[in-house]
Short mmCIF file of C-alpha atoms and ligand atoms in Angstrom, two decimals:
data_model
loop_
_atom_site.label_atom_id
_atom_site.label_comp_id
_atom_site.label_asym_id
_atom_site.label_seq_id
_atom_site.Cartn_x
_atom_site.Cartn_y
_atom_site.Cartn_z
CA MET Y 1 1.04 31.37 44.71
CA ALA Y 2 -1.70 31.31 42.13
CA VAL Y 3 -2.02 29.31 38.95
CA THR Y 4 -1.71 31.83 36.12
CA ARG Y 5 -1.16 31.92 32.35
CA THR Y 6 1.57 33.17 30.11
CA PHE Y 7 2.22 33.29 26.37
CA SER Y 8 5.11 31.64 24.55
CA ILE Y 9 6.44 31.58 21.00
CA ILE Y 10 8.79 28.89 19.74
CA LYS Y 11 10.66 30.94 17.15
CA PRO Y 12 11.70 30.12 13.54
CA ASP Y 13 15.26 29.13 14.51
CA ALA Y 14 13.77 26.36 16.66
CA THR Y 15 11.12 25.11 14.24
CA ARG Y 16 13.79 25.05 11.48
CA ARG Y 17 15.95 22.76 13.63
CA ASN Y 18 12.98 20.54 14.62
CA LEU Y 19 13.21 21.58 18.28
CA THR Y 20 9.50 22.13 19.00
CA GLY Y 21 9.32 18.98 21.11
CA ALA Y 22 12.62 19.57 22.90
CA VAL Y 23 11.61 23.12 23.86
CA THR Y 24 8.13 22.03 24.94
CA LYS Y 25 9.66 19.26 27.09
CA MET Y 26 11.73 21.85 28.97
CA LEU Y 27 8.65 24.03 29.48
CA GLU Y 28 6.72 21.04 30.85
CA GLU Y 29 9.60 19.98 33.08
CA ALA Y 30 9.54 23.51 34.52
CA GLY Y 31 5.98 22.87 35.70
CA LEU Y 32 4.15 24.59 32.85
CA ARG Y 33 1.21 22.98 31.05
CA VAL Y 34 0.54 23.69 27.36
CA ILE Y 35 -3.17 24.56 27.37
CA ALA Y 36 -3.24 25.91 23.78
CA SER Y 37 -0.82 25.50 20.89
CA LYS Y 38 -0.74 26.15 17.17
CA ARG Y 39 1.87 26.37 14.45
CA VAL Y 40 1.51 29.52 12.37
CA ARG Y 41 3.38 31.48 9.74
CA MET Y 42 3.14 35.07 10.96
CA SER Y 43 2.43 37.78 8.41
CA ARG Y 44 4.62 40.89 8.41
CA GLU Y 45 1.62 42.90 9.70
CA GLN Y 46 1.08 40.45 12.55
CA ALA Y 47 4.75 40.50 13.55
CA GLU Y 48 4.88 44.30 13.41
CA GLY Y 49 1.74 44.48 15.55
CA PHE Y 50 2.91 41.89 18.04
CA TYR Y 51 6.28 43.60 18.54
CA GLY Y 52 4.84 47.13 18.23
CA VAL Y 53 6.37 48.15 21.57
CA HIS Y 54 9.81 47.73 19.92
CA ARG Y 55 8.94 49.77 16.80
CA GLU Y 56 11.50 52.51 17.53
CA ARG Y 57 14.31 50.10 18.44
CA PRO Y 58 17.20 49.72 15.94
CA PHE Y 59 16.64 45.95 15.74
CA PHE Y 60 12.92 46.19 14.92
CA ASN Y 61 13.10 45.53 11.16
CA ASP Y 62 15.50 42.62 11.58
CA LEU Y 63 13.34 41.19 14.37
CA VAL Y 64 10.20 41.32 12.22
CA GLY Y 65 12.07 39.83 9.25
CA PHE Y 66 13.31 36.98 11.42
CA MET Y 67 9.90 36.25 12.93
CA VAL Y 68 8.30 35.90 9.48
CA SER Y 69 11.19 33.82 8.09
CA GLY Y 70 9.61 30.51 9.04
CA PRO Y 71 6.84 28.90 11.06
CA VAL Y 72 6.47 29.60 14.77
CA VAL Y 73 4.55 27.72 17.45
CA VAL Y 74 2.43 29.97 19.65
CA GLN Y 75 1.38 28.55 23.01
CA VAL Y 76 -0.56 29.40 26.13
CA LEU Y 77 1.17 28.03 29.23
CA GLU Y 78 -0.43 27.57 32.64
CA GLY Y 79 1.22 26.96 36.00
CA GLU Y 80 2.15 28.39 39.38
CA ASP Y 81 3.28 31.98 38.74
CA ALA Y 82 3.54 31.13 35.02
CA VAL Y 83 5.17 34.36 33.79
CA ALA Y 84 8.08 34.04 36.21
CA ALA Y 85 8.38 30.25 35.79
CA ASN Y 86 8.57 30.64 32.02
CA ARG Y 87 11.13 33.44 32.22
CA ARG Y 88 13.31 31.34 34.51
CA VAL Y 89 13.35 28.37 32.15
CA MET Y 90 13.81 30.57 29.03
CA GLY Y 91 16.97 32.24 30.38
CA ALA Y 92 18.39 35.64 29.46
CA THR Y 93 17.41 37.29 26.15
CA ASN Y 94 21.04 37.19 25.03
CA PRO Y 95 22.11 33.53 25.10
CA GLU Y 96 25.63 34.64 26.05
CA ASN Y 97 24.14 35.61 29.42
CA ALA Y 98 21.79 32.64 29.81
CA ASP Y 99 22.26 30.25 32.73
CA GLU Y 100 22.96 26.53 32.35
CA GLY Y 101 19.75 24.52 32.22
CA THR Y 102 17.77 27.19 30.39
CA ILE Y 103 16.21 26.89 26.92
CA ARG Y 104 18.25 29.74 25.47
CA LYS Y 105 21.51 28.37 26.90
CA ALA Y 106 20.71 24.99 25.33
CA PHE Y 107 19.40 26.10 21.95
CA ALA Y 108 19.60 29.84 21.12
CA GLU Y 109 21.83 30.87 18.23
CA SER Y 110 21.96 34.63 18.89
CA ILE Y 111 20.09 37.46 20.63
CA GLU Y 112 17.75 37.56 17.62
CA ALA Y 113 17.46 33.82 16.93
CA ASN Y 114 16.92 33.14 20.62
CA THR Y 115 14.50 30.19 20.27
CA VAL Y 116 11.64 31.43 22.47
CA HIS Y 117 9.63 34.48 23.39
CA GLY Y 118 7.80 34.72 26.71
CA SER Y 119 5.56 37.42 28.16
CA ASP Y 120 7.25 39.75 30.65
CA SER Y 121 4.17 40.47 32.82
CA GLU Y 122 0.70 39.08 33.45
CA GLU Y 123 -0.82 42.12 31.80
CA ASN Y 124 1.22 41.61 28.63
CA ALA Y 125 0.51 37.87 28.78
CA ALA Y 126 -3.22 38.56 28.56
CA THR Y 127 -2.72 40.91 25.60
CA GLU Y 128 -0.39 38.49 23.79
CA ILE Y 129 -2.67 35.49 24.38
CA ALA Y 130 -5.61 37.44 22.95
CA PHE Y 131 -3.48 38.40 19.93
CA PHE Y 132 -3.34 34.75 18.80
CA PHE Y 133 -6.07 32.78 20.60
CA SER Y 134 -9.78 32.98 21.22
CA GLU Y 135 -10.97 31.71 24.63
CA ASP Y 136 -12.52 28.58 23.08
CA GLU Y 137 -9.10 27.50 21.76
CA ILE Y 138 -7.67 27.44 25.29
CA ILE Y 139 -8.39 24.20 27.10
CA GLY Y 140 -7.10 24.31 30.68
P1 CMP R 201 11.70 38.60 22.62
O1 CMP R 201 11.50 38.12 24.02
O2 CMP R 201 10.96 37.89 21.55
O3 CMP R 201 11.34 40.16 22.54
C1 CMP R 201 11.95 41.04 21.61
C2 CMP R 201 13.04 40.39 20.86
O4 CMP R 201 13.91 41.25 20.14
C3 CMP R 201 13.93 39.64 21.79
O5 CMP R 201 13.27 38.50 22.29
C4 CMP R 201 15.15 39.37 20.92
O6 CMP R 201 15.08 38.13 20.24
C5 CMP R 201 15.07 40.47 19.86
N1 CMP R 201 16.27 41.30 19.81
C6 CMP R 201 17.08 41.42 18.75
N2 CMP R 201 18.08 42.26 19.03
C7 CMP R 201 17.91 42.69 20.29
C8 CMP R 201 18.64 43.56 21.16
N3 CMP R 201 19.74 44.19 20.76
N4 CMP R 201 18.17 43.74 22.41
C9 CMP R 201 17.03 43.12 22.84
N5 CMP R 201 16.30 42.27 22.05
C10 CMP R 201 16.75 42.06 20.79
#
């Protein structure tokens, strides 16, 4: 398996509860390395652009409102098969369906306030990384 990259967001429900370190620890324990990280307050335009694929979904406005409700921590993660490794440790989107030992099982409050976002494919990871980071901010 190859060492690859994925993109992660620690969402406002987690930064509000001071869980940035606890979430990052679980990512690291899953074999992922944080090779770029910054805390940002997303603008509405940024959030709408980032989640553009969900624009027609009924939860889109609420999702955007939630993502701009507080600071987030955007990260680039690197590791063996990083997209899959990150999705395993995140757990199911809906915390009611998340397995024990996952970030969302441990911390998520609801399907919306679900603590973390992670890319669902390597192609989307590349797009999402480029949305927030320039190459010189990523130190592998
Ligand atoms: P995320 O991985 O960030 O991608 C889209 C987000 O929409 C998802 O996590 C959820 O937090 C959020 N969301 C809110 N409501 C729903 C829903 N009904 N189905 C799927 N995702 C939802």
